[in-house]
Each structure stands twice: as C-alpha cells, then as structure tokens.
C-alpha cells in the first residue's frame, strides 16, 4: 500500500515539475520576445544581460522570425512589368509552337475571373480559414468559362495542347467545350453525380451543383439511381481523400499525358497539392529527360526552381498575349453551345425538389433579358463545396509553446 502511494506521489511530483518547467520556458520566451522587439539602443542593462543568458532562446526566436518572413514572401503576389511580361510570353509562345506534346495543368487561379475565389491568394479560401474567417456558401452555377478556359479549348482544337489536367471542381473546362477525353478533373466535377453500385459506374450530369449536402467523407447526394435505386454520390475529392473514380477524374489520361509530355504549362496553381502527385512530374527520369516546365502564377510555387520560365501575371492577361503571339482568335463563350445541356440527365419527377441550387439555364430560359450592361455584370459567388468538408482548414490550431 505504501509503495503504491509513494509511486503515485512520485508521478504527481514529476508531472508538476514538468508543468512548472514548461511555464518557466514560456516565461523566458515571452521575456526574450519582448526584449527583441525593442531597438538595441533602447534596451536596459538587465534586458541585454537576459539576452546573453538565454542565447538558445534568442536563436530559436530569430529562426522562427526568418521562417515567418520567408512564408510571408511566398504568399505575396508579384506582377511582372508590361515589357517583361510580353517578353516572357514570347518565349512561352515559342515553346508552345515547338512542343510535340504539350500538357496543361490548371488550378483555381484560372477561375478567379469568373468570381470563384482561389485557395491561397490574398482572398483565397485557405487564407481566409487560416485567419479564422468563415467561408460563406453560395451558388457557383452562375460562373461561366473565363478567357483562359476558352483559350485552352482553342489551343486543343488547334492541336497545340494534347491534354488538360485540372484541380478545379467548377466544371468550367467541360463547359468551355473541351472534349472529355482530353480532360482529367483530378478533384471531381460539381455538376456530376454517379452510381457506384452500377457496373460500370453510371454517371449523371446535372445542371446544378450536386454537392449541396456533401462534405468530407460524406458524399451521398440524396438522389437515387434511376436504374438500380442506389443512392448517388458526388465526385469531389476533398483534402485528405483519395480519388478512385475513373471519371471525371481520368487519372489514366493524366498519367499517360505526363509520360508523353515534352512541355508542361502550369496555369494558376500553387502546385502545393499537384507536386505530391509524382506520376505527373516524371521525377524518376534524369533532369535532362523531364518535360520542360513553364509556370504562370502570381505567387511562389514549390516547382519554381525547376521551371524553364516563371511568369508572374494573371492567367487571362498572359493567355490573351499568348494567343496574339500565336495569331489565334479567342472564341467567346456562348451559353447556347454549352455542352452541359446535351450531357445533362433530367431529374426524376420526385427529385425535382431535391436541391435548392440555382439551375444553369439555356439562353431562352433565362428570366433576366435586360440589355442594361450594369445588370448583366456577373454576380460574385463565394465558397460552396470548397468552403466545407476540408478537415485541414476546419481544425483548430494547437497552441505551441
């Protein structure tokens, strides 16, 4: 009995000593931190002595500050000057013309012109979550393909681009008219729900965002397969999930395109997620035999050092200049020609009220036919499927001493 009490007493004493040690270390960090914020000329003798006494703490705090400064610089948006931008686009145009198998990787930055926020930009979804701000949920169906989407479609039509690998779930590549066989939507498409009970997997393209009720690890949409009656699921691959659907992810098409690529053009992506997909980068080859990498992004990316050319500019601005250099016309998006209307499967009668999302309507069905240009401006849309279901963004940061 005495031995048991003694053991508990020792454990308690040890635990208390550890707590007191941590508190002491925190107090030292706070003291040194306050002193370091002062200009050297304003520090008292006692404060200078404290810095000498706690040199390890000073060194650690200085390292932390350096890391914060590096991170801050990486998050800053950089813009090339007008002449520098034109010169870089000329170099890109030469690469596009000479490429035998050009593959384009796209990220959220190509859709910001459609009022869809990116992830890591100054007003991006991740940036807002890290600041503790809420991401409101609203409809993305009003968004339409941007100039960049239409340029990519034309480059594919002219056989200059062989394949497009996209991280975006907004469906705008599909709606631009880019053929599905030339597209890999690695993280899914918000307009597509599927029945995985059917073999092969049965696909339903809708005219609205099907992800209204779905989130991380919860993919059921509430609607049923018209063939087998099983619940349909969305195709979105959230952070921390592994995509297994053959379509619209089309991983086979993406990896085959990467193997054959001699030039890769990255548009509007931080590449922080794409860099983890090793099959897209041919890193198992010698550097001289890898595809030449061209990056268009305003912020730093982890692939910058490997790029032949890094262009700091907005995707629409760069693509407009590129099309001029290539002497190609940029097709305008025409809602009447949007492939989604021919691909879409109508809802069953009992499912008409199964969602509250706005439906993408053909031109003759649109209620707003106003000729007032002010009224025709696109409505700003904010986070929908990308503002929810991301465990990483929702977790509270643990306090670190």
mmCIF file of C-alpha atoms in Angstrom:
data_model
loop_
_atom_site.group_PDB
_atom_site.id
_atom_site.type_symbol
_atom_site.label_atom_id
_atom_site.label_comp_id
_atom_site.label_asym_id
_atom_site.label_seq_id
_atom_site.Cartn_x
_atom_site.Cartn_y
_atom_site.Cartn_z
ATOM 1 C CA UNK A 1 0.000 0.000 0.000
ATOM 2 C CA UNK A 2 2.759 2.426 0.985
ATOM 3 C CA UNK A 3 4.650 1.568 -2.194
ATOM 4 C CA UNK A 4 1.556 2.396 -4.291
ATOM 5 C CA UNK A 5 1.039 5.740 -2.556
ATOM 6 C CA UNK A 6 4.722 6.550 -2.917
ATOM 7 C CA UNK A 7 4.597 5.724 -6.653
ATOM 8 C CA UNK A 8 1.560 7.979 -7.182
ATOM 9 C CA UNK A 9 3.219 10.766 -5.211
ATOM 10 C CA UNK A 10 6.326 10.499 -7.355
ATOM 11 C CA UNK A 11 4.282 10.595 -10.590
ATOM 12 C CA UNK A 12 2.387 13.647 -9.379
ATOM 13 C CA UNK A 13 5.609 15.380 -8.359
ATOM 14 C CA UNK A 14 7.185 14.578 -11.738
ATOM 15 C CA UNK A 15 4.123 15.828 -13.598
ATOM 16 C CA UNK A 16 4.086 19.030 -11.538
ATOM 17 C CA UNK A 17 7.800 19.570 -12.189
ATOM 18 C CA UNK A 18 7.247 19.227 -15.952
ATOM 19 C CA UNK A 19 4.380 21.728 -15.840
ATOM 20 C CA UNK A 20 6.484 24.214 -13.872
ATOM 21 C CA UNK A 21 9.384 23.730 -16.325
ATOM 22 C CA UNK A 22 7.124 24.430 -19.310
ATOM 23 C CA UNK A 23 5.731 27.528 -17.610
ATOM 24 C CA UNK A 24 9.282 28.724 -16.887
ATOM 25 C CA UNK A 25 10.284 28.165 -20.531
ATOM 26 C CA UNK A 26 7.201 30.061 -21.757
ATOM 27 C CA UNK A 27 8.028 32.959 -19.449
ATOM 28 C CA UNK A 28 11.601 33.053 -20.807
ATOM 29 C CA UNK A 29 10.262 33.055 -24.393
ATOM 30 C CA UNK A 30 7.873 35.899 -23.561
ATOM 31 C CA UNK A 31 10.616 37.924 -21.863
ATOM 32 C CA UNK A 32 13.133 37.432 -24.697
ATOM 33 C CA UNK A 33 10.436 38.130 -27.287
ATOM 34 C CA UNK A 34 9.567 41.464 -25.642
ATOM 35 C CA UNK A 35 13.228 42.476 -25.483
ATOM 36 C CA UNK A 36 13.929 41.562 -29.114
ATOM 37 C CA UNK A 37 11.068 43.787 -30.260
ATOM 38 C CA UNK A 38 12.882 46.806 -28.799
ATOM 39 C CA UNK A 39 15.626 48.608 -30.752
ATOM 40 C CA UNK A 40 19.054 47.696 -29.359
ATOM 41 C CA UNK A 41 19.676 51.271 -28.216
ATOM 42 C CA UNK A 42 16.545 51.214 -26.024
ATOM 43 C CA UNK A 43 17.351 48.005 -24.132
ATOM 44 C CA UNK A 44 18.326 48.255 -20.461
ATOM 45 C CA UNK A 45 21.390 46.536 -18.985
ATOM 46 C CA UNK A 46 19.148 43.909 -17.370
ATOM 47 C CA UNK A 47 17.463 43.177 -20.726
ATOM 48 C CA UNK A 48 20.803 42.909 -22.544
ATOM 49 C CA UNK A 49 22.010 40.531 -19.829
ATOM 50 C CA UNK A 50 18.840 38.430 -20.229
ATOM 51 C CA UNK A 51 19.572 38.012 -23.944
ATOM 52 C CA UNK A 52 23.110 36.862 -23.157
ATOM 53 C CA UNK A 53 21.818 34.445 -20.526
ATOM 54 C CA UNK A 54 19.192 32.909 -22.844
ATOM 55 C CA UNK A 55 21.145 32.712 -26.101
ATOM 56 C CA UNK A 56 19.413 29.473 -27.187
ATOM 57 C CA UNK A 57 16.008 31.131 -26.842
ATOM 58 C CA UNK A 58 17.208 34.181 -28.805
ATOM 59 C CA UNK A 59 18.467 31.899 -31.589
ATOM 60 C CA UNK A 60 15.191 29.953 -31.707
ATOM 61 C CA UNK A 61 13.041 33.104 -31.847
ATOM 62 C CA UNK A 62 15.241 34.544 -34.614
ATOM 63 C CA UNK A 63 14.840 31.323 -36.624
ATOM 64 C CA UNK A 64 11.069 31.499 -36.194
ATOM 65 C CA UNK A 65 11.038 35.091 -37.431
ATOM 66 C CA UNK A 66 13.075 34.131 -40.502
ATOM 67 C CA UNK A 67 10.604 31.329 -41.276
ATOM 68 C CA UNK A 68 7.669 33.736 -40.897
ATOM 69 C CA UNK A 69 9.313 36.244 -43.237
ATOM 70 C CA UNK A 70 10.001 33.549 -45.851
ATOM 71 C CA UNK A 71 6.404 32.337 -45.637
ATOM 72 C CA UNK A 72 5.111 35.901 -45.956
ATOM 73 C CA UNK A 73 7.239 36.495 -49.080
ATOM 74 C CA UNK A 74 5.934 33.267 -50.604
ATOM 75 C CA UNK A 75 2.354 34.419 -50.081
ATOM 76 C CA UNK A 76 2.926 37.803 -51.708
ATOM 77 C CA UNK A 77 1.608 38.321 -55.232
ATOM 78 C CA UNK A 78 4.262 39.505 -57.690
ATOM 79 C CA UNK A 79 3.485 41.145 -61.049
ATOM 80 C CA UNK A 80 5.926 41.283 -63.952
ATOM 81 C CA UNK A 81 6.237 44.683 -65.663
ATOM 82 C CA UNK A 82 4.490 45.205 -69.012
ATOM 83 C CA UNK A 83 7.615 44.772 -71.149
ATOM 84 C CA UNK A 84 8.914 41.846 -69.098
ATOM 85 C CA UNK A 85 5.522 40.132 -69.340
ATOM 86 C CA UNK A 86 5.430 40.490 -73.129
ATOM 87 C CA UNK A 87 8.975 39.196 -73.433
ATOM 88 C CA UNK A 88 8.208 36.142 -71.303
ATOM 89 C CA UNK A 89 5.015 35.390 -73.240
ATOM 90 C CA UNK A 90 7.028 35.473 -76.479
ATOM 91 C CA UNK A 91 9.317 32.814 -75.013
ATOM 92 C CA UNK A 92 6.262 30.789 -73.980
ATOM 93 C CA UNK A 93 4.788 31.097 -77.480
ATOM 94 C CA UNK A 94 7.976 29.646 -78.989
ATOM 95 C CA UNK A 95 7.790 26.707 -76.562
ATOM 96 C CA UNK A 96 4.114 26.096 -77.429
ATOM 97 C CA UNK A 97 4.862 26.092 -81.173
ATOM 98 C CA UNK A 98 7.825 23.758 -80.815
ATOM 99 C CA UNK A 99 6.213 21.323 -78.367
ATOM 100 C CA UNK A 100 5.273 17.929 -79.723
ATOM 101 C CA UNK A 101 3.162 17.005 -76.677
ATOM 102 C CA UNK A 102 2.092 19.988 -74.541
ATOM 103 C CA UNK A 103 0.085 19.247 -71.400
ATOM 104 C CA UNK A 104 -1.617 21.989 -69.361
ATOM 105 C CA UNK A 105 -2.085 21.783 -65.568
ATOM 106 C CA UNK A 106 -4.682 24.223 -64.214
ATOM 107 C CA UNK A 107 -5.583 25.447 -60.736
ATOM 108 C CA UNK A 108 -8.056 27.798 -59.074
ATOM 109 C CA UNK A 109 -6.238 30.865 -60.454
ATOM 110 C CA UNK A 110 -7.797 30.387 -63.898
ATOM 111 C CA UNK A 111 -11.310 30.707 -62.453
ATOM 112 C CA UNK A 112 -10.879 33.851 -60.332
ATOM 113 C CA UNK A 113 -12.025 35.943 -63.330
ATOM 114 C CA UNK A 114 -15.346 34.073 -63.010
ATOM 115 C CA UNK A 115 -15.639 35.375 -59.409
ATOM 116 C CA UNK A 116 -14.670 31.998 -57.940
ATOM 117 C CA UNK A 117 -12.101 32.511 -55.145
ATOM 118 C CA UNK A 118 -8.790 30.678 -55.333
ATOM 119 C CA UNK A 119 -7.265 28.862 -52.347
ATOM 120 C CA UNK A 120 -4.004 30.510 -51.329
ATOM 121 C CA UNK A 121 -4.275 34.007 -52.809
ATOM 122 C CA UNK A 122 -4.769 37.056 -50.539
ATOM 123 C CA UNK A 123 -8.534 36.453 -50.520
ATOM 124 C CA UNK A 124 -8.333 32.696 -51.059
ATOM 125 C CA UNK A 125 -10.327 30.074 -49.184
ATOM 126 C CA UNK A 126 -7.335 28.677 -47.258
ATOM 127 C CA UNK A 127 -6.091 32.192 -46.484
ATOM 128 C CA UNK A 128 -9.463 33.172 -45.003
ATOM 129 C CA UNK A 129 -9.733 29.941 -42.982
ATOM 130 C CA UNK A 130 -6.243 30.453 -41.548
ATOM 131 C CA UNK A 131 -7.302 33.939 -40.414
ATOM 132 C CA UNK A 132 -10.280 32.414 -38.621
ATOM 133 C CA UNK A 133 -12.809 33.880 -41.039
ATOM 134 C CA UNK A 134 -15.897 31.990 -42.146
ATOM 135 C CA UNK A 135 -16.367 30.961 -45.777
ATOM 136 C CA UNK A 136 -19.935 31.640 -46.839
ATOM 137 C CA UNK A 137 -21.688 29.077 -49.014
ATOM 138 C CA UNK A 138 -23.471 30.151 -52.190
ATOM 139 C CA UNK A 139 -24.116 29.037 -55.750
ATOM 140 C CA UNK A 140 -21.346 28.673 -58.322
ATOM 141 C CA UNK A 141 -23.676 27.832 -61.198
ATOM 142 C CA UNK A 142 -23.665 31.471 -62.335
ATOM 143 C CA UNK A 143 -19.948 31.264 -63.097
ATOM 144 C CA UNK A 144 -19.027 30.877 -66.779
ATOM 145 C CA UNK A 145 -15.811 29.779 -68.528
ATOM 146 C CA UNK A 146 -13.178 32.518 -68.477
ATOM 147 C CA UNK A 147 -10.970 33.782 -71.276
ATOM 148 C CA UNK A 148 -8.300 31.301 -70.145
ATOM 149 C CA UNK A 149 -10.733 28.374 -70.376
ATOM 150 C CA UNK A 150 -11.688 29.402 -73.911
ATOM 151 C CA UNK A 151 -8.039 29.859 -74.936
ATOM 152 C CA UNK A 152 -7.177 26.366 -73.717
ATOM 153 C CA UNK A 153 -10.117 24.956 -75.664
ATOM 154 C CA UNK A 154 -8.876 26.686 -78.838
ATOM 155 C CA UNK A 155 -5.282 25.523 -78.285
ATOM 156 C CA UNK A 156 -6.565 21.961 -78.049
ATOM 157 C CA UNK A 157 -8.674 22.410 -81.174
ATOM 158 C CA UNK A 158 -5.555 23.628 -82.997
ATOM 159 C CA UNK A 159 -3.711 20.516 -81.716
ATOM 160 C CA UNK A 160 -1.232 22.630 -79.744
ATOM 161 C CA UNK A 161 -2.456 21.243 -76.403
ATOM 162 C CA UNK A 162 -2.845 17.481 -76.061
ATOM 163 C CA UNK A 163 -4.337 17.136 -72.589
ATOM 164 C CA UNK A 164 -5.555 19.259 -69.664
ATOM 165 C CA UNK A 165 -5.119 18.172 -66.041
ATOM 166 C CA UNK A 166 -7.223 20.279 -63.677
ATOM 167 C CA UNK A 167 -7.524 20.530 -59.894
ATOM 168 C CA UNK A 168 -10.732 22.533 -60.255
ATOM 169 C CA UNK A 169 -14.169 21.150 -59.451
ATOM 170 C CA UNK A 170 -16.123 24.006 -61.047
ATOM 171 C CA UNK A 171 -16.800 22.179 -64.333
ATOM 172 C CA UNK A 172 -15.748 25.187 -66.418
ATOM 173 C CA UNK A 173 -13.315 23.244 -68.626
ATOM 174 C CA UNK A 174 -16.131 20.899 -69.586
ATOM 175 C CA UNK A 175 -18.498 23.820 -70.189
ATOM 176 C CA UNK A 176 -15.936 25.599 -72.373
ATOM 177 C CA UNK A 177 -16.270 22.790 -74.915
ATOM 178 C CA UNK A 178 -13.018 20.959 -74.155
ATOM 179 C CA UNK A 179 -13.555 17.289 -75.099
ATOM 180 C CA UNK A 180 -13.821 14.954 -72.118
ATOM 181 C CA UNK A 181 -11.183 12.556 -73.436
ATOM 182 C CA UNK A 182 -8.687 15.449 -73.290
ATOM 183 C CA UNK A 183 -9.574 16.391 -69.703
ATOM 184 C CA UNK A 184 -8.679 14.986 -66.282
ATOM 185 C CA UNK A 185 -10.601 16.608 -63.407
ATOM 186 C CA UNK A 186 -8.498 15.126 -60.603
ATOM 187 C CA UNK A 187 -10.645 16.506 -57.793
ATOM 188 C CA UNK A 188 -14.028 15.893 -59.407
ATOM 189 C CA UNK A 189 -16.769 17.973 -61.010
ATOM 190 C CA UNK A 190 -19.523 19.682 -59.064
ATOM 191 C CA UNK A 191 -22.094 19.016 -61.823
ATOM 192 C CA UNK A 192 -21.591 15.239 -61.859
ATOM 193 C CA UNK A 193 -23.012 12.595 -59.522
ATOM 194 C CA UNK A 194 -22.549 8.867 -60.003
ATOM 195 C CA UNK A 195 -23.933 5.491 -59.028
ATOM 196 C CA UNK A 196 -21.076 3.277 -57.854
ATOM 197 C CA UNK A 197 -23.428 0.314 -57.342
ATOM 198 C CA UNK A 198 -23.905 0.001 -61.101
ATOM 199 C CA UNK A 199 -21.191 -1.715 -63.144
ATOM 200 C CA UNK A 200 -19.743 0.127 -64.912
ATOM 201 C CA UNK A 201 -20.238 3.216 -62.741
ATOM 202 C CA UNK A 202 -23.246 5.140 -64.060
ATOM 203 C CA UNK A 203 -22.823 8.909 -64.482
ATOM 204 C CA UNK A 204 -25.424 11.650 -64.151
ATOM 205 C CA UNK A 205 -24.509 15.155 -65.355
ATOM 206 C CA UNK A 206 -26.776 17.779 -63.781
ATOM 207 C CA UNK A 207 -27.457 21.450 -64.458
ATOM 208 C CA UNK A 208 -26.799 22.419 -60.830
ATOM 209 C CA UNK A 209 -24.156 21.967 -58.125
ATOM 210 C CA UNK A 210 -24.818 18.459 -56.763
ATOM 211 C CA UNK A 211 -22.631 18.963 -53.662
ATOM 212 C CA UNK A 212 -25.171 20.875 -51.580
ATOM 213 C CA UNK A 213 -25.429 18.109 -48.936
ATOM 214 C CA UNK A 214 -21.974 16.569 -49.247
ATOM 215 C CA UNK A 215 -18.678 17.144 -47.450
ATOM 216 C CA UNK A 216 -15.503 15.352 -46.343
ATOM 217 C CA UNK A 217 -16.174 11.556 -46.255
ATOM 218 C CA UNK A 218 -19.894 12.242 -46.787
ATOM 219 C CA UNK A 219 -20.615 12.018 -50.497
ATOM 220 C CA UNK A 220 -24.261 10.929 -50.726
ATOM 221 C CA UNK A 221 -26.387 13.488 -52.601
ATOM 222 C CA UNK A 222 -29.770 12.104 -51.508
ATOM 223 C CA UNK A 223 -30.887 11.282 -55.051
ATOM 224 C CA UNK A 224 -31.329 7.736 -56.392
ATOM 225 C CA UNK A 225 -30.017 5.867 -59.439
ATOM 226 C CA UNK A 226 -32.853 5.511 -61.975
ATOM 227 C CA UNK A 227 -31.577 2.032 -62.871
ATOM 228 C CA UNK A 228 -30.778 0.264 -59.579
ATOM 229 C CA UNK A 229 -32.227 2.606 -56.934
ATOM 230 C CA UNK A 230 -28.944 3.029 -55.009
ATOM 231 C CA UNK A 231 -28.038 6.448 -53.587
ATOM 232 C CA UNK A 232 -25.973 8.647 -55.884
ATOM 233 C CA UNK A 233 -22.717 10.242 -54.687
ATOM 234 C CA UNK A 234 -20.784 13.293 -55.779
ATOM 235 C CA UNK A 235 -17.374 13.063 -57.473
ATOM 236 C CA UNK A 236 -15.496 15.576 -55.316
ATOM 237 C CA UNK A 237 -12.138 14.554 -53.837
ATOM 238 C CA UNK A 238 -11.649 16.536 -50.636
ATOM 239 C CA UNK A 239 -8.357 17.263 -48.908
ATOM 240 C CA UNK A 240 -7.246 14.040 -47.224
ATOM 241 C CA UNK A 241 -9.259 11.765 -49.534
ATOM 242 C CA UNK A 242 -8.047 9.512 -52.342
ATOM 243 C CA UNK A 243 -9.979 9.696 -55.594
ATOM 244 C CA UNK A 244 -10.891 6.283 -57.023
ATOM 245 C CA UNK A 245 -13.490 7.096 -59.689
ATOM 246 C CA UNK A 246 -12.424 6.507 -63.272
ATOM 247 C CA UNK A 247 -14.416 9.535 -64.471
ATOM 248 C CA UNK A 248 -14.383 12.504 -64.312
ATOM 249 C CA UNK A 249 -11.005 12.140 -62.548
ATOM 250 C CA UNK A 250 -9.440 10.346 -65.541
ATOM 251 C CA UNK A 251 -6.164 9.578 -63.775
ATOM 252 C CA UNK A 252 -5.221 7.220 -66.587
ATOM 253 C CA UNK A 253 -5.418 10.044 -69.125
ATOM 254 C CA UNK A 254 -3.410 12.346 -66.847
ATOM 255 C CA UNK A 255 -0.564 9.896 -66.219
ATOM 256 C CA UNK A 256 -0.337 8.862 -69.875
ATOM 257 C CA UNK A 257 -0.242 12.522 -70.933
ATOM 258 C CA UNK A 258 2.503 13.250 -68.365
ATOM 259 C CA UNK A 259 4.596 10.352 -69.671
ATOM 260 C CA UNK A 260 4.370 11.648 -73.239
ATOM 261 C CA UNK A 261 4.741 15.360 -72.405
ATOM 262 C CA UNK A 262 7.775 17.322 -73.548
ATOM 263 C CA UNK A 263 6.332 20.616 -72.220
ATOM 264 C CA UNK A 264 4.093 21.210 -69.176
ATOM 265 C CA UNK A 265 2.346 24.563 -68.740
ATOM 266 C CA UNK A 266 1.008 25.250 -65.225
ATOM 267 C CA UNK A 267 -1.686 27.934 -65.052
ATOM 268 C CA UNK A 268 -2.976 29.485 -61.823
ATOM 269 C CA UNK A 269 -1.906 26.743 -59.430
ATOM 270 C CA UNK A 270 0.162 26.971 -56.256
ATOM 271 C CA UNK A 271 1.243 23.382 -57.090
ATOM 272 C CA UNK A 272 1.298 22.577 -53.369
ATOM 273 C CA UNK A 273 -1.121 19.712 -53.982
ATOM 274 C CA UNK A 274 -0.160 18.788 -57.538
ATOM 275 C CA UNK A 275 3.512 18.432 -56.541
ATOM 276 C CA UNK A 276 2.518 15.422 -54.406
ATOM 277 C CA UNK A 277 1.233 13.537 -57.452
ATOM 278 C CA UNK A 278 4.587 12.102 -58.513
ATOM 279 C CA UNK A 279 3.183 10.463 -61.646
ATOM 280 C CA UNK A 280 2.558 13.933 -63.129
ATOM 281 C CA UNK A 281 6.177 15.103 -62.961
ATOM 282 C CA UNK A 282 8.362 12.241 -64.297
ATOM 283 C CA UNK A 283 10.807 12.814 -61.443
ATOM 284 C CA UNK A 284 12.148 9.276 -61.886
ATOM 285 C CA UNK A 285 13.839 10.444 -65.093
ATOM 286 C CA UNK A 286 17.136 12.347 -65.352
ATOM 287 C CA UNK A 287 16.552 16.124 -65.303
ATOM 288 C CA UNK A 288 17.510 16.443 -68.976
ATOM 289 C CA UNK A 289 14.757 13.987 -69.995
ATOM 290 C CA UNK A 290 11.912 15.505 -67.994
ATOM 291 C CA UNK A 291 9.276 17.754 -69.624
ATOM 292 C CA UNK A 292 10.183 21.452 -69.764
ATOM 293 C CA UNK A 293 8.171 23.297 -67.159
ATOM 294 C CA UNK A 294 6.515 26.713 -67.651
ATOM 295 C CA UNK A 295 4.608 28.283 -64.740
ATOM 296 C CA UNK A 296 2.091 31.148 -64.760
ATOM 297 C CA UNK A 297 1.233 32.178 -61.188
ATOM 298 C CA UNK A 298 1.373 35.355 -59.107
ATOM 299 C CA UNK A 299 2.735 33.616 -56.004
ATOM 300 C CA UNK A 300 5.687 31.352 -55.265
ATOM 301 C CA UNK A 301 5.294 27.655 -56.087
ATOM 302 C CA UNK A 302 7.431 24.705 -54.921
ATOM 303 C CA UNK A 303 8.292 23.967 -58.569
ATOM 304 C CA UNK A 304 9.685 27.441 -59.400
ATOM 305 C CA UNK A 305 13.318 26.309 -59.237
ATOM 306 C CA UNK A 306 12.629 23.555 -61.770
ATOM 307 C CA UNK A 307 10.832 25.824 -64.243
ATOM 308 C CA UNK A 308 12.374 26.953 -67.514
ATOM 309 C CA UNK A 309 10.253 30.100 -67.192
ATOM 310 C CA UNK A 310 8.121 31.600 -64.403
ATOM 311 C CA UNK A 311 5.593 34.236 -65.471
ATOM 312 C CA UNK A 312 4.139 36.491 -62.783
ATOM 313 C CA UNK A 313 0.841 37.598 -64.276
ATOM 314 C CA UNK A 314 -2.908 36.972 -64.235
ATOM 315 C CA UNK A 315 -3.844 33.975 -66.343
ATOM 316 C CA UNK A 316 -6.269 35.895 -68.577
ATOM 317 C CA UNK A 317 -3.653 38.575 -69.298
ATOM 318 C CA UNK A 318 -0.984 36.001 -70.144
ATOM 319 C CA UNK A 319 -3.279 33.883 -72.313
ATOM 320 C CA UNK A 320 -4.536 36.922 -74.221
ATOM 321 C CA UNK A 321 -0.949 37.878 -75.084
ATOM 322 C CA UNK A 322 -0.107 34.256 -75.918
ATOM 323 C CA UNK A 323 -2.994 33.966 -78.389
ATOM 324 C CA UNK A 324 -1.819 37.185 -80.052
ATOM 325 C CA UNK A 325 1.701 35.753 -80.402
ATOM 326 C CA UNK A 326 0.264 32.548 -81.876
ATOM 327 C CA UNK A 327 -2.046 34.547 -84.156
ATOM 328 C CA UNK A 328 -5.089 32.652 -82.888
ATOM 329 C CA UNK A 329 -8.545 34.054 -82.254
ATOM 330 C CA UNK A 330 -10.033 33.683 -78.781
ATOM 331 C CA UNK A 331 -13.504 32.095 -79.021
ATOM 332 C CA UNK A 332 -16.204 33.738 -76.944
ATOM 333 C CA UNK A 333 -18.193 31.584 -74.552
ATOM 334 C CA UNK A 334 -21.712 31.056 -75.888
ATOM 335 C CA UNK A 335 -24.168 29.634 -73.403
ATOM 336 C CA UNK A 336 -26.261 28.200 -76.235
ATOM 337 C CA UNK A 337 -23.302 25.981 -77.200
ATOM 338 C CA UNK A 338 -22.510 24.885 -73.637
ATOM 339 C CA UNK A 339 -22.054 21.080 -73.753
ATOM 340 C CA UNK A 340 -23.612 20.689 -70.320
ATOM 341 C CA UNK A 341 -27.100 20.984 -71.849
ATOM 342 C CA UNK A 342 -26.592 17.988 -74.136
ATOM 343 C CA UNK A 343 -24.783 15.949 -71.457
ATOM 344 C CA UNK A 344 -27.277 16.606 -68.656
ATOM 345 C CA UNK A 345 -29.672 13.940 -67.356
ATOM 346 C CA UNK A 346 -33.100 15.303 -66.251
ATOM 347 C CA UNK A 347 -34.135 14.687 -62.658
ATOM 348 C CA UNK A 348 -36.853 12.172 -61.913
ATOM 349 C CA UNK A 349 -40.197 13.776 -61.133
ATOM 350 C CA UNK A 350 -39.966 13.031 -57.402
ATOM 351 C CA UNK A 351 -36.462 14.566 -57.255
ATOM 352 C CA UNK A 352 -37.247 17.978 -58.716
ATOM 353 C CA UNK A 353 -37.315 19.456 -55.193
ATOM 354 C CA UNK A 354 -34.202 17.538 -54.057
ATOM 355 C CA UNK A 355 -31.937 20.594 -54.208
ATOM 356 C CA UNK A 356 -32.065 24.365 -53.727
ATOM 357 C CA UNK A 357 -29.157 25.258 -56.022
ATOM 358 C CA UNK A 358 -29.649 27.553 -58.991
ATOM 359 C CA UNK A 359 -30.004 25.691 -62.281
ATOM 360 C CA UNK A 360 -27.835 26.550 -65.296
ATOM 361 C CA UNK A 361 -30.442 27.600 -67.834
ATOM 362 C CA UNK A 362 -30.113 27.892 -71.620
ATOM 363 C CA UNK A 363 -30.351 31.478 -73.000
ATOM 364 C CA UNK A 364 -34.012 31.202 -73.993
ATOM 365 C CA UNK A 365 -34.932 30.043 -70.465
ATOM 366 C CA UNK A 366 -33.175 32.889 -68.647
ATOM 367 C CA UNK A 367 -35.521 35.283 -66.901
ATOM 368 C CA UNK A 368 -33.126 38.216 -66.989
ATOM 369 C CA UNK A 369 -33.035 39.502 -70.556
ATOM 370 C CA UNK A 370 -32.091 43.057 -69.616
ATOM 371 C CA UNK A 371 -29.901 44.979 -72.051
ATOM 372 C CA UNK A 372 -28.507 47.088 -69.234
ATOM 373 C CA UNK A 373 -24.771 46.254 -69.042
ATOM 374 C CA UNK A 374 -24.750 47.138 -65.326
ATOM 375 C CA UNK A 375 -27.376 44.438 -64.684
ATOM 376 C CA UNK A 376 -25.513 41.889 -66.777
ATOM 377 C CA UNK A 377 -22.344 42.027 -64.690
ATOM 378 C CA UNK A 378 -21.576 38.589 -63.172
ATOM 379 C CA UNK A 379 -22.694 38.187 -59.591
ATOM 380 C CA UNK A 380 -19.871 37.495 -57.184
ATOM 381 C CA UNK A 381 -20.043 33.939 -55.929
ATOM 382 C CA UNK A 382 -18.251 32.583 -52.896
ATOM 383 C CA UNK A 383 -17.369 29.288 -51.289
ATOM 384 C CA UNK A 384 -19.571 26.290 -51.902
ATOM 385 C CA UNK A 385 -18.107 22.767 -51.908
ATOM 386 C CA UNK A 386 -14.595 24.206 -51.360
ATOM 387 C CA UNK A 387 -15.610 26.128 -48.218
ATOM 388 C CA UNK A 388 -16.785 22.991 -46.422
ATOM 389 C CA UNK A 389 -15.528 19.491 -45.843
ATOM 390 C CA UNK A 390 -11.843 20.345 -45.688
ATOM 391 C CA UNK A 391 -10.614 18.892 -42.407
ATOM 392 C CA UNK A 392 -7.324 20.762 -42.650
ATOM 393 C CA UNK A 393 -8.976 24.163 -42.770
ATOM 394 C CA UNK A 394 -11.522 23.419 -40.068
ATOM 395 C CA UNK A 395 -9.150 22.061 -37.430
ATOM 396 C CA UNK A 396 -8.251 24.446 -34.667
ATOM 397 C CA UNK A 397 -4.568 25.127 -34.438
ATOM 398 C CA UNK A 398 -2.934 23.641 -31.359
ATOM 399 C CA UNK A 399 -1.125 26.180 -29.270
ATOM 400 C CA UNK A 400 2.601 25.597 -29.344
ATOM 401 C CA UNK A 401 4.860 26.997 -26.649
#
